[in-house]
Short mmCIF file of C-alpha atoms and ligand atoms in Angstrom, two decimals:
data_model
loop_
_atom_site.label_atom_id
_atom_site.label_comp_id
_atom_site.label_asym_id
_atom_site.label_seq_id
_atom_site.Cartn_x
_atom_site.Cartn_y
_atom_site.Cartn_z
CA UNK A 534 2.51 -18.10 4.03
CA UNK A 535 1.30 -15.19 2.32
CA UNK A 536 -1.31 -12.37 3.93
CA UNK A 537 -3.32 -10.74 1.17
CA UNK A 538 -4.84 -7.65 2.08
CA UNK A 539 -7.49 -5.22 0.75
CA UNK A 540 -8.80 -1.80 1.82
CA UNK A 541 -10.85 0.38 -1.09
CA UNK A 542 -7.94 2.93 -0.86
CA UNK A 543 -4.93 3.70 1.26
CA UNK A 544 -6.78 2.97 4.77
CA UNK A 545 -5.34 -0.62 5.16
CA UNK A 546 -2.06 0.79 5.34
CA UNK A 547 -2.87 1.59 8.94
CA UNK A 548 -2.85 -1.91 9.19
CA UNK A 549 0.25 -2.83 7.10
CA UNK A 550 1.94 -1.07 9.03
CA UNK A 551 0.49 -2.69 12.19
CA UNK A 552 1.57 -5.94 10.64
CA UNK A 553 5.48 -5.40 9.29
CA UNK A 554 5.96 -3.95 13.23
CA UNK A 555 4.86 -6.97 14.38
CA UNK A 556 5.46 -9.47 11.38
CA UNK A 557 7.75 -8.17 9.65
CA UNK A 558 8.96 -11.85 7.47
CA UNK A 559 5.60 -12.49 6.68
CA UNK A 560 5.28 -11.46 2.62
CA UNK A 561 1.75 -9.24 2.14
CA UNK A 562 -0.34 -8.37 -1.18
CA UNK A 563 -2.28 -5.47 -0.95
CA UNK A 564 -4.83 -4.28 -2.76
CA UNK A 565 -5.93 -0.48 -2.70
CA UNK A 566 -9.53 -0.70 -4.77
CA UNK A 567 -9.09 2.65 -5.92
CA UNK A 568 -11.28 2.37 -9.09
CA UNK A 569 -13.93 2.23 -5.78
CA UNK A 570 -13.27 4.48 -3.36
CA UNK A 571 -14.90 5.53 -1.46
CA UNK A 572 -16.83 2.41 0.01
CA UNK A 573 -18.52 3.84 2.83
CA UNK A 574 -21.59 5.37 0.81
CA UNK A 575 -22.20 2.52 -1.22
CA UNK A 576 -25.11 -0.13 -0.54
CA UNK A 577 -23.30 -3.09 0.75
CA UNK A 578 -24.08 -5.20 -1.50
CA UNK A 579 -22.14 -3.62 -3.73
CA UNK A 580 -19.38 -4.02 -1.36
CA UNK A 581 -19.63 -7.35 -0.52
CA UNK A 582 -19.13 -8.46 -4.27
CA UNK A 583 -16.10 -6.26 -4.86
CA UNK A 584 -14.97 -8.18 -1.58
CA UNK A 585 -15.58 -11.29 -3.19
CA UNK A 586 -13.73 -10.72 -6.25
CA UNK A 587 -10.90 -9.25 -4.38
CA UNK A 588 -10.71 -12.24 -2.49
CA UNK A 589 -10.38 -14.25 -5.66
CA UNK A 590 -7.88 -12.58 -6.92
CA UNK A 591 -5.87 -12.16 -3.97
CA UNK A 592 -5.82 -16.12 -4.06
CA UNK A 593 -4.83 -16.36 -7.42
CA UNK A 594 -1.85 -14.35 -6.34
CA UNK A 595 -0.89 -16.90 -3.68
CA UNK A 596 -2.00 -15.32 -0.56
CA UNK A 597 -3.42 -18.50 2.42
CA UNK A 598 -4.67 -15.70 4.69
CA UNK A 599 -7.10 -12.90 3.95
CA UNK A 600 -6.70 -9.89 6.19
CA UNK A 601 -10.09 -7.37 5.19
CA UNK A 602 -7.98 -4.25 6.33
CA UNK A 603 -11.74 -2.01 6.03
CA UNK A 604 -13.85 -1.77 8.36
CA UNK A 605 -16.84 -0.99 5.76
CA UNK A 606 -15.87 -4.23 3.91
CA UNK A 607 -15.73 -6.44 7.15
CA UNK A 608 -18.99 -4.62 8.05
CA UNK A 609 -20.45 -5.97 4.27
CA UNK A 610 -18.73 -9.26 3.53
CA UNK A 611 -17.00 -10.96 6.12
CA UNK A 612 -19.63 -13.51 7.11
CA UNK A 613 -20.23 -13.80 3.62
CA UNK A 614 -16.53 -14.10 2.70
CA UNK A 615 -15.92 -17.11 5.33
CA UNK A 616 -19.31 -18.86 4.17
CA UNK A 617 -18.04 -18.84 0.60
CA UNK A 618 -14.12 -19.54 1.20
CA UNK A 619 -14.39 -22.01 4.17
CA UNK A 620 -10.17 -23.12 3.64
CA UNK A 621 -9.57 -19.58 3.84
CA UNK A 622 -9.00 -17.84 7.47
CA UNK A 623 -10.14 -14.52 7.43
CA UNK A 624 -9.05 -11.69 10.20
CA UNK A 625 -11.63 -8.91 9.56
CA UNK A 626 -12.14 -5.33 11.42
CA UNK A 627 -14.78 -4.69 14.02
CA UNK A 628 -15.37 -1.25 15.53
CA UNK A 629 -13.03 -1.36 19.05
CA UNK A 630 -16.17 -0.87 21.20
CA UNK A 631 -15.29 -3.28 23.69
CA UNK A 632 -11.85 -1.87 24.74
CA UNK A 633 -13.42 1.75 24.21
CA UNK A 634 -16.36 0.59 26.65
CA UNK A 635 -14.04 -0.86 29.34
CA UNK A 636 -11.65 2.15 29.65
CA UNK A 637 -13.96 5.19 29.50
CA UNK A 638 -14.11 6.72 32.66
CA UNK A 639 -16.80 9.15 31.31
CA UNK A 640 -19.03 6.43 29.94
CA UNK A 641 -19.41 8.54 26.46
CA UNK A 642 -17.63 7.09 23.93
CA UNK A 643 -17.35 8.48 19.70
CA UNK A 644 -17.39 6.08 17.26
CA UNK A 645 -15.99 7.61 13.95
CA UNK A 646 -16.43 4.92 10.78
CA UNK A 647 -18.87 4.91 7.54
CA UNK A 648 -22.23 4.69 6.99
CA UNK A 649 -22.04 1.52 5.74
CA UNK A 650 -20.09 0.14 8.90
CA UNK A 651 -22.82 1.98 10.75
CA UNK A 652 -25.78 -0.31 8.95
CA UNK A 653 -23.96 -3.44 9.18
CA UNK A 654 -25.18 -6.52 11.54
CA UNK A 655 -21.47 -6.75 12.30
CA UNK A 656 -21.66 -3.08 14.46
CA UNK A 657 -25.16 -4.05 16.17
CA UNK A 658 -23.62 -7.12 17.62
CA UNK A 659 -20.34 -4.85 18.87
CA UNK A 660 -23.08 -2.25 20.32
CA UNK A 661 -25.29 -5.00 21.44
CA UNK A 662 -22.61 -7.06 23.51
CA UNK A 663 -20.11 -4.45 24.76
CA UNK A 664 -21.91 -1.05 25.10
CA UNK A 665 -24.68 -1.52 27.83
CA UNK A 666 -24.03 1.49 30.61
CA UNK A 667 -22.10 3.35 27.69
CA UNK A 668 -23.06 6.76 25.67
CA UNK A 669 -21.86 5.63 22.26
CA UNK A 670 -22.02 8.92 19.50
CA UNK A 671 -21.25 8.26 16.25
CA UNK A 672 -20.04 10.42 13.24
CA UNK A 673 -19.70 9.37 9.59
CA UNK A 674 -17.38 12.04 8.91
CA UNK A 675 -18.74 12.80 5.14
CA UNK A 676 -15.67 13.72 3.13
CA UNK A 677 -13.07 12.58 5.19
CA UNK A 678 -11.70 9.38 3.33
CA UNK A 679 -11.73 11.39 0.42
CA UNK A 680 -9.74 14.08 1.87
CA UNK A 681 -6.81 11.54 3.54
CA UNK A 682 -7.05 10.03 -0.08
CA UNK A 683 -5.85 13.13 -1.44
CA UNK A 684 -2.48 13.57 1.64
CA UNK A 685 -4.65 15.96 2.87
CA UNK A 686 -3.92 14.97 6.88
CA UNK A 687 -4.14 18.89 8.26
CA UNK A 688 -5.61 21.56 6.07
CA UNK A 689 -8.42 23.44 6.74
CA UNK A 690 -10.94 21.01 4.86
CA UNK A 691 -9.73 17.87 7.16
CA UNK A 692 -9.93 19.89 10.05
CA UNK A 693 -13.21 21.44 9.79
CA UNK A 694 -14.70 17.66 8.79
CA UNK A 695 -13.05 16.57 12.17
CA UNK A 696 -13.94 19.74 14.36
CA UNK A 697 -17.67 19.32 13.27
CA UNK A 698 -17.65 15.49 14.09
CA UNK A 699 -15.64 15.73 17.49
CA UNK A 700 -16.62 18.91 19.04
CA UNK A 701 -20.11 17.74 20.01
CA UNK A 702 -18.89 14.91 21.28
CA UNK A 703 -16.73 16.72 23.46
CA UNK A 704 -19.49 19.16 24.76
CA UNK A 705 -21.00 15.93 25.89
CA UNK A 706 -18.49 14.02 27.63
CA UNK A 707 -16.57 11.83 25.28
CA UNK A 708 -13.45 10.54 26.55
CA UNK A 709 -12.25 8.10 24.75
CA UNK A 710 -12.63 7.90 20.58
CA UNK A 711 -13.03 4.61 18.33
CA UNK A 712 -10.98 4.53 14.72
CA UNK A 713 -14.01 3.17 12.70
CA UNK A 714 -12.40 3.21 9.23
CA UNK A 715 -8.61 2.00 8.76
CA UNK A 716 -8.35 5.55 7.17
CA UNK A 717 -8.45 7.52 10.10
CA UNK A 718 -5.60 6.67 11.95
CA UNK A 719 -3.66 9.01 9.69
CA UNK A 720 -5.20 12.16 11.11
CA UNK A 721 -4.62 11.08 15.00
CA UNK A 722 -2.26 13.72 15.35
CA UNK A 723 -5.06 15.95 13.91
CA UNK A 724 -7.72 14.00 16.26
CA UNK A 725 -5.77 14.40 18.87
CA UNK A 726 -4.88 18.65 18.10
CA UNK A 727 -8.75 18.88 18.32
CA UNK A 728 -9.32 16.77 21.56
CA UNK A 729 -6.59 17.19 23.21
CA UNK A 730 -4.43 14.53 25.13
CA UNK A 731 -7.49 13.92 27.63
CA UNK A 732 -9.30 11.70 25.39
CA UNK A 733 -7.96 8.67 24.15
CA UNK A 734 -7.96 6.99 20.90
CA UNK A 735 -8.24 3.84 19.91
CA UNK A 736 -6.69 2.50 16.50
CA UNK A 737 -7.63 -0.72 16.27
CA UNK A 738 -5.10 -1.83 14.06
CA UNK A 739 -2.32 -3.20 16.53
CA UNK A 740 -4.75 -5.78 17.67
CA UNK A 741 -5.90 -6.68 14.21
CA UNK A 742 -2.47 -7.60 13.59
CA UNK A 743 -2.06 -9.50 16.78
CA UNK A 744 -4.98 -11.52 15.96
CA UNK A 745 -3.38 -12.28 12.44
CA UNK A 746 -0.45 -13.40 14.44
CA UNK A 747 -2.31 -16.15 16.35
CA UNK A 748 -4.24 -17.19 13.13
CA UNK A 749 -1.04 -18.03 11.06
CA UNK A 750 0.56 -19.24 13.93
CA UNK A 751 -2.55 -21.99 14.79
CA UNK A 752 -1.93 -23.08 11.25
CA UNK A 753 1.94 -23.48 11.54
CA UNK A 754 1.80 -20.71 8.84
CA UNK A 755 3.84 -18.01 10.80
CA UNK A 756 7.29 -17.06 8.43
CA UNK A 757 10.54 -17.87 10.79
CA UNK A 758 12.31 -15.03 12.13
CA UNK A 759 14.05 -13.27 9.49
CA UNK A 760 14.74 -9.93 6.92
CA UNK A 761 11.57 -7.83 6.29
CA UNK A 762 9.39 -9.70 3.45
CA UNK A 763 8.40 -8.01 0.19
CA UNK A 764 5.21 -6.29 0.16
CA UNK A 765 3.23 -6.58 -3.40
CA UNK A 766 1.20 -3.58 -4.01
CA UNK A 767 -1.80 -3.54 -6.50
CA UNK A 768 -4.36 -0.84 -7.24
CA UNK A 769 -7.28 -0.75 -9.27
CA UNK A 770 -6.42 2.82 -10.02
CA UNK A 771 -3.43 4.56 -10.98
CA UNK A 772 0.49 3.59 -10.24
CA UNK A 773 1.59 7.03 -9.60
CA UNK A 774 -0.22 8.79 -7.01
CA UNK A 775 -0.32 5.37 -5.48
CA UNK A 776 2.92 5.04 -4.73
CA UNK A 777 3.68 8.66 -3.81
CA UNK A 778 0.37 8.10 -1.16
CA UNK A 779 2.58 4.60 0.07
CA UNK A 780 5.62 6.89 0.31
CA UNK A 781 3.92 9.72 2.56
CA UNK A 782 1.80 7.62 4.58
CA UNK A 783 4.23 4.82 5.63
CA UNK A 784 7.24 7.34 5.81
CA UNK A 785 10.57 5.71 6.81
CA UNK A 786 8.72 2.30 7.60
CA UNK A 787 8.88 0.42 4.00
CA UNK A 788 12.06 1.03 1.85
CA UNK A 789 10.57 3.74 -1.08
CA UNK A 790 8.68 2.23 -4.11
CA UNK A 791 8.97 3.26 -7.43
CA UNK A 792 5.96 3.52 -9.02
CA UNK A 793 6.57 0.42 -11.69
CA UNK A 794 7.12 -1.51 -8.36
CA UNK A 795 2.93 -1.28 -8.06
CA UNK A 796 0.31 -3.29 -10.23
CA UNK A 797 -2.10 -2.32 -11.67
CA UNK A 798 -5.34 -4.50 -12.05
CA UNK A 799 -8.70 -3.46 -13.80
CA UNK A 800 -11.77 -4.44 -12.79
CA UNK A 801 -13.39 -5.76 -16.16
CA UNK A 802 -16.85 -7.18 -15.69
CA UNK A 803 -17.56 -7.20 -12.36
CA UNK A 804 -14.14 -9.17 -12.22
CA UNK A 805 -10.51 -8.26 -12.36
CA UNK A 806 -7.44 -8.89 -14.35
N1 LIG B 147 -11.02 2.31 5.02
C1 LIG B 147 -12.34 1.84 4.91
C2 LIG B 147 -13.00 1.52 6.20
O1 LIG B 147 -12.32 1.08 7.07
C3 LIG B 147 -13.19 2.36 3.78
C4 LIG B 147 -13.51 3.78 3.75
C5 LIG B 147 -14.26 4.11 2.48
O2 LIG B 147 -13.82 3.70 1.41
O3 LIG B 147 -15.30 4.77 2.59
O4 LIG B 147 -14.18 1.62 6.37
#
């Protein structure tokens, strides 16, 4: 069965990638809002209804199993999502508090992610549940989807955004550091430049995928053992840079795409075609 996935840029590919390690014969759609990004300062409402539509269309397309590859979107929509799509399973993206919580030996912990992942219900109930006896500090990052958007994983720009996030963290105690937004696991190298091997990270991603895994599989929906599946790739923005952002991001791990290999959809109102 088919896994359609959305992200408002190139951030779910941290999870695509996640998924072909570990499910390789399972055929994906992806969707890279583009038209949208970036989702994190925008009132979630807002995001919830490009969720929605997304959603729709990614049915259209054929896809069983919706994977919410951002964790701003998961944060808006996903309760909203499974209330208005009950036949549709849903894996979504939670800040990974929880494992962060039960391997700091400091007991400080950074959360990086959105504002809008900050605000949502979904992050209180993480906080509320797994963080008692733990220092969470959080960081929004301001500029730094926009910057991995644009390839930019080590120039100055990236690194100052990072340096200003993580370095008071570090001058309090942080030893271990939450992915909060499926973009950032693209500038863990980066992360880890700045923090050094001492603190660990954790990219959620592996785990989303594992939990995609089980849900297919409690359906009977998991693809036999086999070839690698296509991927479909659609973008509410441009073919181009899309495919040249696929190429450098995903290096070596999908065969390369020609840009007429992506769709392009437009959002016309409020909906897309
Ligand atoms: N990658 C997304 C997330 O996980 C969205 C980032 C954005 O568009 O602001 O939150």
């Amino acid at each position: 069965m088919i896994i359609g996935m959305f992200d408002s840029g190139v951030g779910g590919l941290s999870v695509l990638r996640a998924l072909r390690w570990q499910l390789p014969a399972q055929p994906i759609l992806y969707l890279a809002d583009q038209a949208h990004v970036p989702y994190g300062p925008r009132p979630l409402e807002e995001v919830r209804a490009f969720s929605v539509e997304i959603t729709r269309f990614l049915l259209r397309q054929g896809a069983r199993c919706i994977v919410v590859a951002c964790n701003t979107a998961s944060a808006a929509a996903l309760h909203h999502l499974r209330a208005t799509f009950p036949d549709v399973p849903f894996v979504g993206m939670e800040p990974a508090v929880k494992p962060a919580a039960e391997s700091t030996h400091s007991g400080v912990v950074g959360v990086l992610a959105t504002p809008a992942t900050f605000q949502g219900e979904l992050y209180a109930s993480v906080v509320e549940r797994f963080a008692s006896g733990v220092t969470l500090l959080q960081d929004t990052c301001p500029g730094l989807v926009g910057q991995i958007e644009a390839g930019d994983l080590n120039g100055p720009r990236t690194r100052a955004i990072l340096a200003a996030a993580l370095n008071p963290m570090l001058a309090q105690g942080m030893d271990t550091v939450v992915m909060g937004c499926t973009h950032y696991p693209f500038v863990i190298p980066l992360i880890q430049e700045i923090t050094g091997t001492g603190v660990r990270v954790i990219d959620p991603a592996p785990a989303v995928a594992r939990q995609t895994g089980r849900v297919l599989a409690a359906r009977g929906w998991l693809a036999p053992p086999g070839p690698p599946a296509p991927v479909r790739f659609f973008t509410t923005g441009q073919a181009e840079p899309f495919a040249g952002q696929i190429a450098r991001l995903l290096d070596g791990e999908l065969p390369p795409l020609a840009s007429d290999m992506i769709e392009v959809v437009h959002w016309k109102d409020q909906h897309l075609e």
